[in-house]
Coordinates of N, CA and C in Angstrom, one line a residue:
Chain A
D1 N 9.2 12.0 15.2 CA 9.9 11.5 14.1 C 9.0 10.4 13.4
A2 N 9.1 10.3 12.1 CA 8.3 9.3 11.4 C 8.8 7.9 11.7
D3 N 7.9 7.0 11.7 CA 8.2 5.6 12.1 C 8.9 4.9 10.9
V4 N 8.5 5.2 9.7 CA 9.1 4.6 8.5 C 9.6 5.8 7.6
T5 N 10.9 5.8 7.3 CA 11.5 6.9 6.6 C 12.1 6.3 5.3
Q6 N 12.1 7.1 4.3 CA 12.7 6.7 3.0 C 13.6 7.9 2.5
T7 N 14.7 7.4 1.9 CA 15.7 8.4 1.3 C 16.2 7.8 0.0
P8 N 16.3 8.7 -1.0 CA 15.9 10.1 -1.0 C 14.4 10.2 -1.2
R9 N 13.9 11.4 -1.1 CA 12.4 11.6 -1.3 C 12.2 11.9 -2.8
N10 N 13.1 12.4 -3.5 CA 13.0 12.7 -4.9 C 14.4 12.4 -5.6
R11 N 14.3 11.8 -6.8 CA 15.6 11.5 -7.4 C 15.3 11.5 -8.9
I12 N 16.2 12.1 -9.6 CA 16.2 12.1 -11.1 C 17.5 11.5 -11.5
T13 N 17.4 10.5 -12.4 CA 18.6 9.8 -12.8 C 18.5 9.5 -14.3
K14 N 19.7 9.1 -14.9 CA 19.7 8.8 -16.3 C 19.6 7.3 -16.6
T15 N 19.1 7.0 -17.7 CA 19.1 5.6 -18.2 C 20.5 4.9 -18.0
G16 N 20.5 3.7 -17.5 CA 21.7 2.9 -17.3 C 22.4 3.1 -16.0
K17 N 22.0 4.1 -15.2 CA 22.7 4.4 -13.9 C 22.1 3.4 -12.9
R18 N 23.0 3.1 -11.9 CA 22.6 2.3 -10.8 C 22.1 3.3 -9.7
I19 N 21.0 2.9 -9.0 CA 20.5 3.7 -8.0 C 20.0 2.9 -6.9
M20 N 20.1 3.4 -5.6 CA 19.6 2.7 -4.5 C 18.6 3.6 -3.7
L21 N 17.5 3.0 -3.3 CA 16.5 3.7 -2.5 C 16.6 3.0 -1.1
E22 N 16.6 3.8 -0.1 CA 16.7 3.2 1.3 C 15.5 3.4 2.1
C23 N 15.3 2.5 3.0 CA 14.1 2.5 3.9 C 14.6 2.1 5.3
S24 N 14.2 2.9 6.3 CA 14.5 2.6 7.7 C 13.2 2.7 8.5
Q25 N 13.1 1.9 9.5 CA 11.9 1.9 10.4 C 12.3 1.8 11.9
T26 N 11.5 2.5 12.7 CA 11.7 2.4 14.1 C 10.6 1.7 14.8
K27 N 9.8 1.0 14.1 CA 8.6 0.4 14.6 C 8.9 -1.0 15.2
G28 N 10.1 -1.5 15.0 CA 10.4 -2.8 15.5 C 9.7 -4.0 14.8
H29 N 9.2 -3.7 13.6 CA 8.6 -4.7 12.8 C 9.6 -5.6 12.1
D30 N 9.1 -6.9 11.9 CA 10.0 -7.9 11.3 C 9.9 -7.9 9.8
R31 N 8.7 -7.5 9.3 CA 8.4 -7.6 7.8 C 8.6 -6.3 7.2
M32 N 9.2 -6.3 6.0 CA 9.3 -5.1 5.2 C 9.0 -5.3 3.8
Y33 N 8.5 -4.3 3.1 CA 8.0 -4.5 1.7 C 8.5 -3.3 0.8
W34 N 8.7 -3.5 -0.4 CA 8.9 -2.5 -1.4 C 7.8 -2.6 -2.5
Y35 N 7.1 -1.4 -2.8 CA 6.1 -1.3 -3.8 C 6.4 -0.2 -4.8
R36 N 5.9 -0.3 -5.9 CA 5.9 0.9 -6.8 C 4.4 1.2 -7.2
Q37 N 4.2 2.6 -7.4 CA 2.9 3.0 -7.8 C 3.0 3.8 -9.0
D38 N 2.2 3.5 -10.0 CA 2.2 4.2 -11.3 C 0.8 4.9 -11.4
P39 N 0.8 6.0 -12.1 CA -0.5 6.8 -12.2 C -1.6 5.9 -12.7
G40 N -2.8 6.0 -12.0 CA -3.9 5.2 -12.4 C -3.9 3.8 -12.0
L41 N -2.8 3.3 -11.4 CA -2.7 1.9 -11.0 C -2.6 1.8 -9.5
G42 N -2.9 0.7 -9.0 CA -2.7 0.5 -7.6 C -1.2 0.2 -7.4
L43 N -0.9 0.0 -6.1 CA 0.5 -0.4 -5.8 C 0.8 -1.8 -6.2
R44 N 2.0 -2.0 -6.6 CA 2.4 -3.4 -7.0 C 3.6 -3.8 -6.2
L45 N 3.6 -5.0 -5.7 CA 4.7 -5.5 -4.8 C 5.9 -5.9 -5.6
I46 N 7.1 -5.3 -5.2 CA 8.3 -5.6 -5.9 C 9.1 -6.8 -5.1
Y47 N 9.4 -6.5 -3.9 CA 10.0 -7.5 -3.0 C 9.5 -7.4 -1.6
Y48 N 9.6 -8.5 -0.9 CA 9.2 -8.4 0.5 C 10.2 -9.3 1.3
S49 N 10.3 -9.0 2.6 CA 11.3 -9.6 3.5 C 10.6 -9.9 4.8
F50 N 10.6 -11.2 5.2 CA 9.9 -11.6 6.5 C 10.9 -11.4 7.7
D51 N 12.2 -11.5 7.4 CA 13.2 -11.2 8.4 C 14.5 -11.0 7.6
V52 N 15.6 -10.8 8.3 CA 16.9 -10.4 7.7 C 17.3 -11.5 6.7
K53 N 17.0 -12.8 7.0 CA 17.5 -13.8 6.1 C 16.4 -14.4 5.2
D54 N 15.3 -13.7 5.1 CA 14.2 -14.2 4.3 C 13.7 -13.2 3.4
I55 N 14.1 -13.2 2.1 CA 13.8 -12.2 1.1 C 13.1 -12.9 0.0
N56 N 12.0 -12.3 -0.5 CA 11.2 -13.0 -1.6 C 10.8 -12.0 -2.7
K57 N 10.7 -12.5 -3.9 CA 10.3 -11.7 -5.0 C 8.8 -11.5 -4.9
G58 N 8.4 -10.3 -5.4 CA 7.0 -10.0 -5.5 C 6.5 -10.1 -6.9
E59 N 5.5 -9.4 -7.2 CA 4.8 -9.5 -8.5 C 5.7 -9.0 -9.7
I60 N 6.5 -8.0 -9.4 CA 7.3 -7.3 -10.5 C 8.7 -7.1 -10.1
S61 N 9.5 -8.1 -9.8 CA 10.8 -8.0 -9.3 C 11.9 -7.8 -10.4
D62 N 11.6 -8.1 -11.6 CA 12.6 -8.0 -12.7 C 13.1 -6.6 -12.8
G63 N 14.5 -6.5 -12.8 CA 15.1 -5.2 -12.9 C 15.4 -4.5 -11.6
Y64 N 15.0 -5.2 -10.5 CA 15.3 -4.7 -9.1 C 16.0 -5.8 -8.3
S65 N 16.7 -5.3 -7.3 CA 17.2 -6.2 -6.3 C 17.1 -5.5 -4.9
V66 N 17.2 -6.3 -3.8 CA 17.0 -5.7 -2.5 C 18.1 -6.2 -1.6
S67 N 18.2 -5.5 -0.5 CA 19.2 -6.0 0.6 C 18.5 -5.6 1.9
R68 N 18.5 -6.6 2.8 CA 18.0 -6.3 4.2 C 19.2 -6.3 5.1
Q69 N 19.7 -5.1 5.4 CA 21.0 -5.0 6.1 C 20.8 -5.2 7.6
A70 N 19.6 -5.0 8.1 CA 19.3 -5.2 9.5 C 17.8 -5.3 9.6
Q71 N 17.3 -5.6 10.7 CA 15.8 -5.7 10.8 C 15.2 -4.4 10.5
A72 N 15.9 -3.3 10.8 CA 15.3 -1.9 10.6 C 15.6 -1.3 9.2
K73 N 16.4 -2.0 8.4 CA 16.8 -1.4 7.1 C 16.6 -2.3 5.9
F74 N 15.9 -1.8 4.9 CA 15.6 -2.5 3.7 C 15.8 -1.6 2.5
S75 N 16.8 -2.0 1.6 CA 17.1 -1.1 0.5 C 16.7 -1.7 -0.8
L76 N 16.4 -0.9 -1.8 CA 15.9 -1.4 -3.1 C 16.9 -0.8 -4.1
S77 N 17.4 -1.6 -5.0 CA 18.4 -1.2 -6.0 C 17.9 -1.4 -7.4
L78 N 18.1 -0.4 -8.3 CA 17.9 -0.6 -9.7 C 19.3 -0.6 -10.3
E79 N 19.6 -1.8 -10.8 CA 21.0 -2.0 -11.3 C 21.3 -1.2 -12.5
S80 N 20.4 -1.1 -13.4 CA 20.6 -0.3 -14.6 C 19.2 0.3 -14.9
A81 N 19.0 1.6 -14.5 CA 17.7 2.2 -14.5 C 17.2 2.4 -16.0
I82 N 15.9 2.2 -16.2 CA 15.3 2.4 -17.5 C 14.1 3.3 -17.3
P83 N 13.7 4.1 -18.3 CA 12.6 5.0 -18.2 C 11.3 4.4 -17.6
N84 N 10.9 3.2 -18.0 CA 9.7 2.7 -17.4 C 9.7 2.3 -16.0
Q85 N 10.9 2.6 -15.3 CA 11.0 2.4 -13.9 C 10.7 3.8 -13.2
T86 N 10.3 4.8 -13.9 CA 9.9 6.0 -13.4 C 8.5 5.8 -12.7
A87 N 8.5 6.1 -11.4 CA 7.3 5.8 -10.6 C 7.5 6.3 -9.2
L88 N 6.5 6.1 -8.4 CA 6.6 6.5 -6.9 C 6.8 5.2 -6.2
Y89 N 7.9 5.1 -5.4 CA 8.2 3.9 -4.7 C 8.0 4.1 -3.2
F90 N 7.3 3.0 -2.7 CA 7.0 3.0 -1.2 C 7.6 1.8 -0.5
C91 N 8.0 2.1 0.7 CA 8.4 1.0 1.6 C 7.3 0.9 2.6
A92 N 7.1 -0.3 3.1 CA 6.1 -0.6 4.1 C 6.6 -1.6 5.1
T93 N 6.1 -1.6 6.3 CA 6.4 -2.6 7.3 C 5.2 -3.2 7.9
S94 N 5.4 -4.4 8.5 CA 4.3 -5.0 9.3 C 4.9 -5.9 10.3
R95 N 4.1 -6.3 11.3 CA 4.5 -7.2 12.3 C 3.8 -8.5 12.2
S96 N 4.6 -9.6 12.3 CA 3.9 -10.9 12.2 C 3.4 -11.4 13.5
A97 N 3.9 -10.9 14.6 CA 3.4 -11.4 15.9 C 2.0 -11.0 16.1
G98 N 1.2 -11.9 16.5 CA -0.2 -11.7 16.6 C -1.0 -11.9 15.4
G99 N -0.4 -12.1 14.3 CA -1.1 -12.4 13.0 C -1.8 -11.3 12.4
N100 N -1.6 -10.1 12.8 CA -2.3 -8.9 12.3 C -1.8 -8.5 10.9
Y101 N -0.5 -8.3 10.8 CA 0.1 -7.9 9.5 C -0.4 -6.6 9.0
E102 N -0.9 -5.7 9.8 CA -1.3 -4.4 9.3 C 0.0 -3.6 8.8
Q103 N -0.2 -3.0 7.6 CA 1.0 -2.4 7.0 C 1.0 -0.9 7.3
Y104 N 2.3 -0.4 7.5 CA 2.5 1.0 7.7 C 3.5 1.5 6.6
F105 N 3.2 2.6 6.0 CA 4.0 3.0 4.8 C 4.8 4.2 5.1
G106 N 5.9 4.3 4.4 CA 6.8 5.4 4.4 C 6.2 6.5 3.5
P107 N 6.9 7.7 3.4 CA 6.3 8.8 2.6 C 6.5 8.7 1.1
G108 N 7.4 7.7 0.7 CA 7.6 7.5 -0.7 C 8.8 8.2 -1.3
T109 N 9.3 7.6 -2.4 CA 10.4 8.2 -3.2 C 9.9 8.4 -4.6
R110 N 10.0 9.6 -5.1 CA 9.6 9.8 -6.5 C 10.8 9.7 -7.4
L111 N 10.8 8.7 -8.2 CA 12.0 8.4 -9.0 C 11.7 8.7 -10.5
T112 N 12.5 9.5 -11.1 CA 12.4 9.8 -12.6 C 13.6 9.3 -13.3
V113 N 13.4 8.5 -14.3 CA 14.6 8.0 -15.1 C 14.4 8.7 -16.5
T114 N 15.5 9.4 -16.9 CA 15.4 10.1 -18.1 C 16.2 9.4 -19.2
Chain B
K1 N -7.4 -15.5 -12.0 CA -6.4 -14.4 -11.6 C -7.0 -13.6 -10.5
Q2 N -6.2 -13.3 -9.5 CA -6.7 -12.6 -8.3 C -6.6 -11.1 -8.7
E3 N -7.8 -10.4 -8.6 CA -7.9 -9.0 -8.9 C -8.7 -8.3 -7.8
V4 N -8.3 -7.0 -7.6 CA -9.0 -6.1 -6.7 C -9.5 -4.9 -7.5
T5 N -10.8 -4.6 -7.4 CA -11.3 -3.5 -8.2 C -12.0 -2.5 -7.3
Q6 N -11.8 -1.2 -7.6 CA -12.5 -0.2 -6.8 C -13.3 0.7 -7.9
I7 N -14.6 0.7 -7.7 CA -15.4 1.5 -8.5 C -16.4 2.3 -7.6
P8 N -16.5 3.7 -7.9 CA -16.0 4.4 -9.1 C -14.5 4.8 -8.9
A9 N -13.9 5.2 -10.0 CA -12.5 5.7 -9.9 C -12.5 7.1 -9.2
A10 N -13.5 7.8 -9.3 CA -13.6 9.2 -8.7 C -15.0 9.5 -8.3
L11 N -15.1 10.2 -7.2 CA -16.5 10.5 -6.6 C -16.4 11.9 -6.0
S12 N -17.4 12.7 -6.3 CA -17.5 14.1 -5.7 C -18.9 14.2 -5.1
V13 N -18.9 14.6 -3.8 CA -20.1 14.8 -3.1 C -20.1 16.1 -2.3
P14 N -21.2 16.6 -1.9 CA -21.2 17.8 -1.1 C -20.9 17.5 0.4
E15 N -20.4 18.4 1.1 CA -20.0 18.2 2.5 C -21.3 17.8 3.3
G16 N -21.0 17.0 4.3 CA -22.1 16.5 5.2 C -22.8 15.2 4.8
E17 N -22.6 14.8 3.5 CA -23.3 13.6 3.1 C -22.5 12.4 3.6
N18 N -23.3 11.3 3.8 CA -22.7 10.0 4.1 C -22.4 9.3 2.8
L19 N -21.3 8.6 2.7 CA -21.0 7.9 1.4 C -20.4 6.6 1.7
V20 N -20.4 5.8 0.6 CA -19.8 4.4 0.6 C -18.9 4.3 -0.5
L21 N -17.7 3.7 -0.2 CA -16.7 3.4 -1.2 C -16.7 1.9 -1.3
N22 N -16.5 1.4 -2.5 CA -16.5 -0.1 -2.7 C -15.2 -0.7 -3.1
C23 N -15.0 -1.9 -2.7 CA -13.8 -2.7 -3.0 C -14.2 -4.1 -3.3
S24 N -14.0 -4.6 -4.5 CA -14.3 -6.0 -4.9 C -13.1 -6.8 -5.1
F25 N -13.1 -8.1 -4.8 CA -12.0 -9.0 -5.0 C -12.5 -10.3 -5.5
T26 N -11.7 -10.9 -6.4 CA -12.2 -12.1 -7.1 C -11.9 -13.4 -6.4
D27 N -10.9 -13.4 -5.5 CA -10.6 -14.6 -4.8 C -11.0 -14.4 -3.3
S28 N -11.9 -15.1 -2.8 CA -12.5 -14.8 -1.5 C -11.6 -15.5 -0.3
A29 N -10.6 -16.2 -0.7 CA -9.7 -16.8 0.3 C -8.7 -15.8 0.9
I30 N -9.2 -14.7 1.4 CA -8.3 -13.7 1.9 C -7.9 -13.9 3.3
Y31 N -6.8 -13.3 3.7 CA -6.3 -13.3 5.1 C -6.8 -12.1 5.8
N32 N -6.7 -10.9 5.1 CA -7.2 -9.7 5.7 C -7.4 -8.6 4.6
L33 N -8.1 -7.6 4.9 CA -8.3 -6.5 3.9 C -8.1 -5.2 4.7
Q34 N -7.3 -4.3 4.1 CA -6.9 -3.1 4.7 C -7.3 -1.9 3.8
W35 N -7.9 -0.8 4.5 CA -8.2 0.4 3.8 C -7.2 1.5 4.2
F36 N -6.8 2.2 3.1 CA -5.8 3.3 3.3 C -6.4 4.6 2.7
R37 N -5.8 5.7 3.2 CA -6.0 7.0 2.6 C -4.7 7.5 2.0
Q38 N -4.7 8.1 0.8 CA -3.5 8.7 0.3 C -3.8 10.1 -0.2
D39 N -3.1 11.0 0.4 CA -3.2 12.4 0.0 C -2.2 12.7 -1.1
P40 N -2.4 13.6 -2.0 CA -1.6 13.8 -3.2 C -0.1 13.9 -2.9
G41 N 0.7 13.2 -3.5 CA 2.1 13.2 -3.3 C 2.6 12.7 -2.0
K42 N 1.7 12.0 -1.2 CA 2.0 11.5 0.1 C 2.0 10.0 0.2
G43 N 2.4 9.5 1.3 CA 2.3 8.1 1.5 C 0.9 7.6 1.9
L44 N 0.8 6.3 2.2 CA -0.5 5.8 2.6 C -0.7 5.8 4.1
T45 N -1.8 6.2 4.5 CA -2.2 6.1 5.9 C -3.2 5.0 6.1
S46 N -2.9 4.1 7.1 CA -3.8 3.0 7.3 C -5.1 3.6 8.1
L47 N -6.2 3.2 7.6 CA -7.5 3.6 8.2 C -8.1 2.5 9.0
L48 N -8.3 1.3 8.4 CA -8.9 0.2 9.1 C -8.4 -1.1 8.5
L49 N -8.3 -2.1 9.3 CA -7.9 -3.4 8.8 C -9.0 -4.4 9.3
I50 N -9.4 -5.3 8.4 CA -10.4 -6.3 8.8 C -9.8 -7.6 8.6
Q51 N -9.8 -8.5 9.6 CA -9.4 -9.8 9.4 C -10.5 -10.6 8.7
S52 N -10.1 -11.8 8.1 CA -11.0 -12.6 7.4 C -12.2 -13.1 8.2
S53 N -11.9 -13.2 9.5 CA -13.0 -13.7 10.4 C -13.9 -12.6 10.9
Q54 N -13.6 -11.4 10.6 CA -14.4 -10.3 11.1 C -15.4 -9.8 10.0
R55 N -16.5 -9.1 10.4 CA -17.5 -8.6 9.5 C -17.4 -7.1 9.3
E56 N -16.9 -6.4 10.4 CA -16.7 -5.0 10.2 C -15.7 -4.4 11.3
Q57 N -15.3 -3.2 11.0 CA -14.4 -2.5 11.9 C -14.8 -1.0 11.9
T58 N -14.7 -0.4 13.0 CA -15.1 1.0 13.1 C -14.0 1.9 13.7
S59 N -13.9 3.1 13.2 CA -13.0 4.1 13.7 C -13.5 5.4 13.5
G60 N -14.1 6.1 14.5 CA -14.6 7.4 14.4 C -15.8 7.4 13.4
R61 N -15.7 8.2 12.4 CA -16.7 8.3 11.4 C -16.6 7.3 10.3
L62 N -15.6 6.4 10.4 CA -15.4 5.4 9.4 C -15.9 4.0 9.8
N63 N -16.5 3.3 8.9 CA -16.9 1.9 9.2 C -16.6 1.1 8.0
A64 N -15.8 0.0 8.1 CA -15.5 -0.9 7.0 C -16.2 -2.2 7.3
S65 N -16.8 -2.7 6.2 CA -17.4 -4.0 6.3 C -16.8 -5.0 5.3
L66 N -16.9 -6.3 5.6 CA -16.3 -7.3 4.8 C -17.4 -8.4 4.6
D67 N -17.6 -8.8 3.3 CA -18.4 -9.9 3.0 C -17.6 -10.8 2.0
K68 N -17.0 -11.8 2.6 CA -16.1 -12.7 1.8 C -16.9 -13.5 0.7
S69 N -18.1 -13.9 1.1 CA -18.9 -14.7 0.2 C -19.2 -14.0 -1.1
S70 N -19.4 -12.7 -1.1 CA -19.7 -11.9 -2.3 C -18.5 -11.2 -2.8
G71 N -17.3 -11.4 -2.1 CA -16.1 -10.7 -2.6 C -16.1 -9.2 -2.5
R72 N -16.7 -8.7 -1.4 CA -16.8 -7.2 -1.3 C -16.5 -6.7 0.0
S73 N -15.9 -5.5 0.0 CA -15.8 -4.7 1.2 C -16.3 -3.3 0.9
T74 N -16.8 -2.6 1.9 CA -17.2 -1.3 1.8 C -16.6 -0.4 2.9
L75 N -16.3 0.8 2.5 CA -15.9 1.8 3.5 C -17.0 2.9 3.6
Y76 N -17.6 3.0 4.7 CA -18.6 4.0 4.9 C -18.0 5.2 5.7
I77 N -18.3 6.4 5.1 CA -17.8 7.6 5.7 C -19.0 8.4 6.1
A78 N -19.2 8.7 7.4 CA -20.3 9.5 7.8 C -20.0 10.9 7.9
A79 N -21.0 11.8 7.6 CA -20.9 13.2 7.7 C -19.6 13.7 7.1
S80 N -19.5 13.5 5.8 CA -18.2 13.8 5.1 C -17.8 15.3 5.3
Q81 N -16.5 15.5 5.3 CA -15.9 16.9 5.5 C -14.9 17.1 4.4
P82 N -14.6 18.4 4.0 CA -13.6 18.6 3.0 C -12.3 18.0 3.3
G83 N -11.9 17.8 4.5 CA -10.7 17.2 4.9 C -10.6 15.7 4.6
D84 N -11.8 15.1 4.2 CA -11.8 13.7 3.8 C -11.4 13.6 2.4
S85 N -11.2 14.6 1.7 CA -10.8 14.6 0.2 C -9.5 13.9 0.1
A86 N -9.4 12.8 -0.6 CA -8.1 12.1 -0.8 C -8.5 10.9 -1.7
T87 N -7.4 10.1 -2.0 CA -7.7 8.8 -2.7 C -7.7 7.7 -1.6
Y88 N -8.7 6.9 -1.8 CA -8.9 5.8 -0.8 C -8.6 4.4 -1.5
L89 N -7.7 3.7 -1.0 CA -7.2 2.4 -1.5 C -7.6 1.3 -0.6
C90 N -7.9 0.1 -1.2 CA -8.1 -1.1 -0.4 C -7.0 -2.1 -0.9
A91 N -6.5 -2.9 0.0 CA -5.5 -3.9 -0.2 C -5.9 -5.2 0.4
V92 N -5.9 -6.2 -0.4 CA -6.2 -7.6 0.0 C -4.9 -8.4 0.2
M93 N -4.8 -9.0 1.4 CA -3.7 -9.8 1.7 C -4.2 -11.3 1.7
Y94 N -3.4 -12.1 1.0 CA -3.7 -13.5 1.0 C -2.8 -14.3 1.9
S95 N -3.1 -15.6 2.1 CA -2.5 -16.3 3.2 C -0.9 -16.2 3.2
S96 N -0.3 -16.2 4.3 CA 1.1 -16.1 4.6 C 1.7 -14.7 4.2
A97 N 0.8 -13.8 3.8 CA 1.2 -12.4 3.5 C 2.2 -12.4 2.3
S98 N 2.2 -13.4 1.5 CA 3.1 -13.4 0.4 C 2.5 -12.8 -0.8
K99 N 1.2 -12.6 -0.8 CA 0.5 -11.9 -1.9 C -0.4 -10.8 -1.4
I100 N -0.1 -9.6 -1.8 CA -0.9 -8.5 -1.4 C -1.3 -7.7 -2.7
I101 N -2.6 -7.5 -2.9 CA -3.0 -6.9 -4.1 C -3.8 -5.7 -3.7
F102 N -3.5 -4.5 -4.4 CA -4.1 -3.3 -4.2 C -5.1 -3.0 -5.3
G103 N -6.2 -2.3 -4.9 CA -7.1 -1.8 -5.9 C -6.4 -0.5 -6.4
S104 N -7.0 0.1 -7.5 CA -6.4 1.3 -8.1 C -6.9 2.5 -7.4
G105 N -7.9 2.4 -6.5 CA -8.3 3.5 -5.7 C -9.5 4.3 -6.2
T106 N -10.1 5.0 -5.2 CA -11.2 5.9 -5.5 C -10.8 7.3 -5.1
R107 N -10.8 8.2 -6.0 CA -10.4 9.6 -5.7 C -11.7 10.3 -5.2
L108 N -11.7 10.7 -3.9 CA -12.9 11.3 -3.3 C -12.7 12.8 -3.2
S109 N -13.7 13.6 -3.6 CA -13.6 15.0 -3.4 C -14.9 15.5 -2.7
I110 N -14.7 16.2 -1.6 CA -15.9 16.7 -0.8 C -16.0 18.2 -1.0
R111 N -17.1 18.6 -1.6 CA -17.3 20.0 -1.9 C -17.9 20.7 -0.7
P112 N -17.2 21.9 -0.4 CA -17.7 22.7 0.8 C -19.1 23.2 0.6

């Protein structure tokens, strides 16, 4: 089984709808991240969480919110989806113990907002 | 402004060649640098991570180097194979892991 899983893998939604993307991990890592990837651009950080009670905004948090329900689960919400939120969304995890912070990624969710 | 650049954006080489991919960063106060591979429509697979105190890391046919003073990292792939075809991304992490910046990647194609 994959260590970092994301659901759904693909989603098409309409402008104005609320949508939630979910991420679960079995790696036992304390840190979790949400990124979006647009064609021709690198990944950009949306939100990150160092533990259940420590959530921080990344570079492009406007229009998004997150919830860290447990150490293993980190969800991303689009309160009112808009077409320019069409992108590939990735969840990642890392471990702070040892100071390594190597990131491990999920398979991604392809979101289309029409 | 902290930026990470990968040039070229695309590269095509014949099978068997050794090749180098480049990653440049504007702020040298990095914590670590990580190289990833991404296959079309897939997630990112970690290849190598170099801490700021290290000069290089090796895994199989891959060797990543880091020169903070010049703001550069290179990923060396020896004896390239068609299965190496993918997009290669570098990511720079700054202190406390609160800032992570990705390059836009180099799309590598290995011709049989």
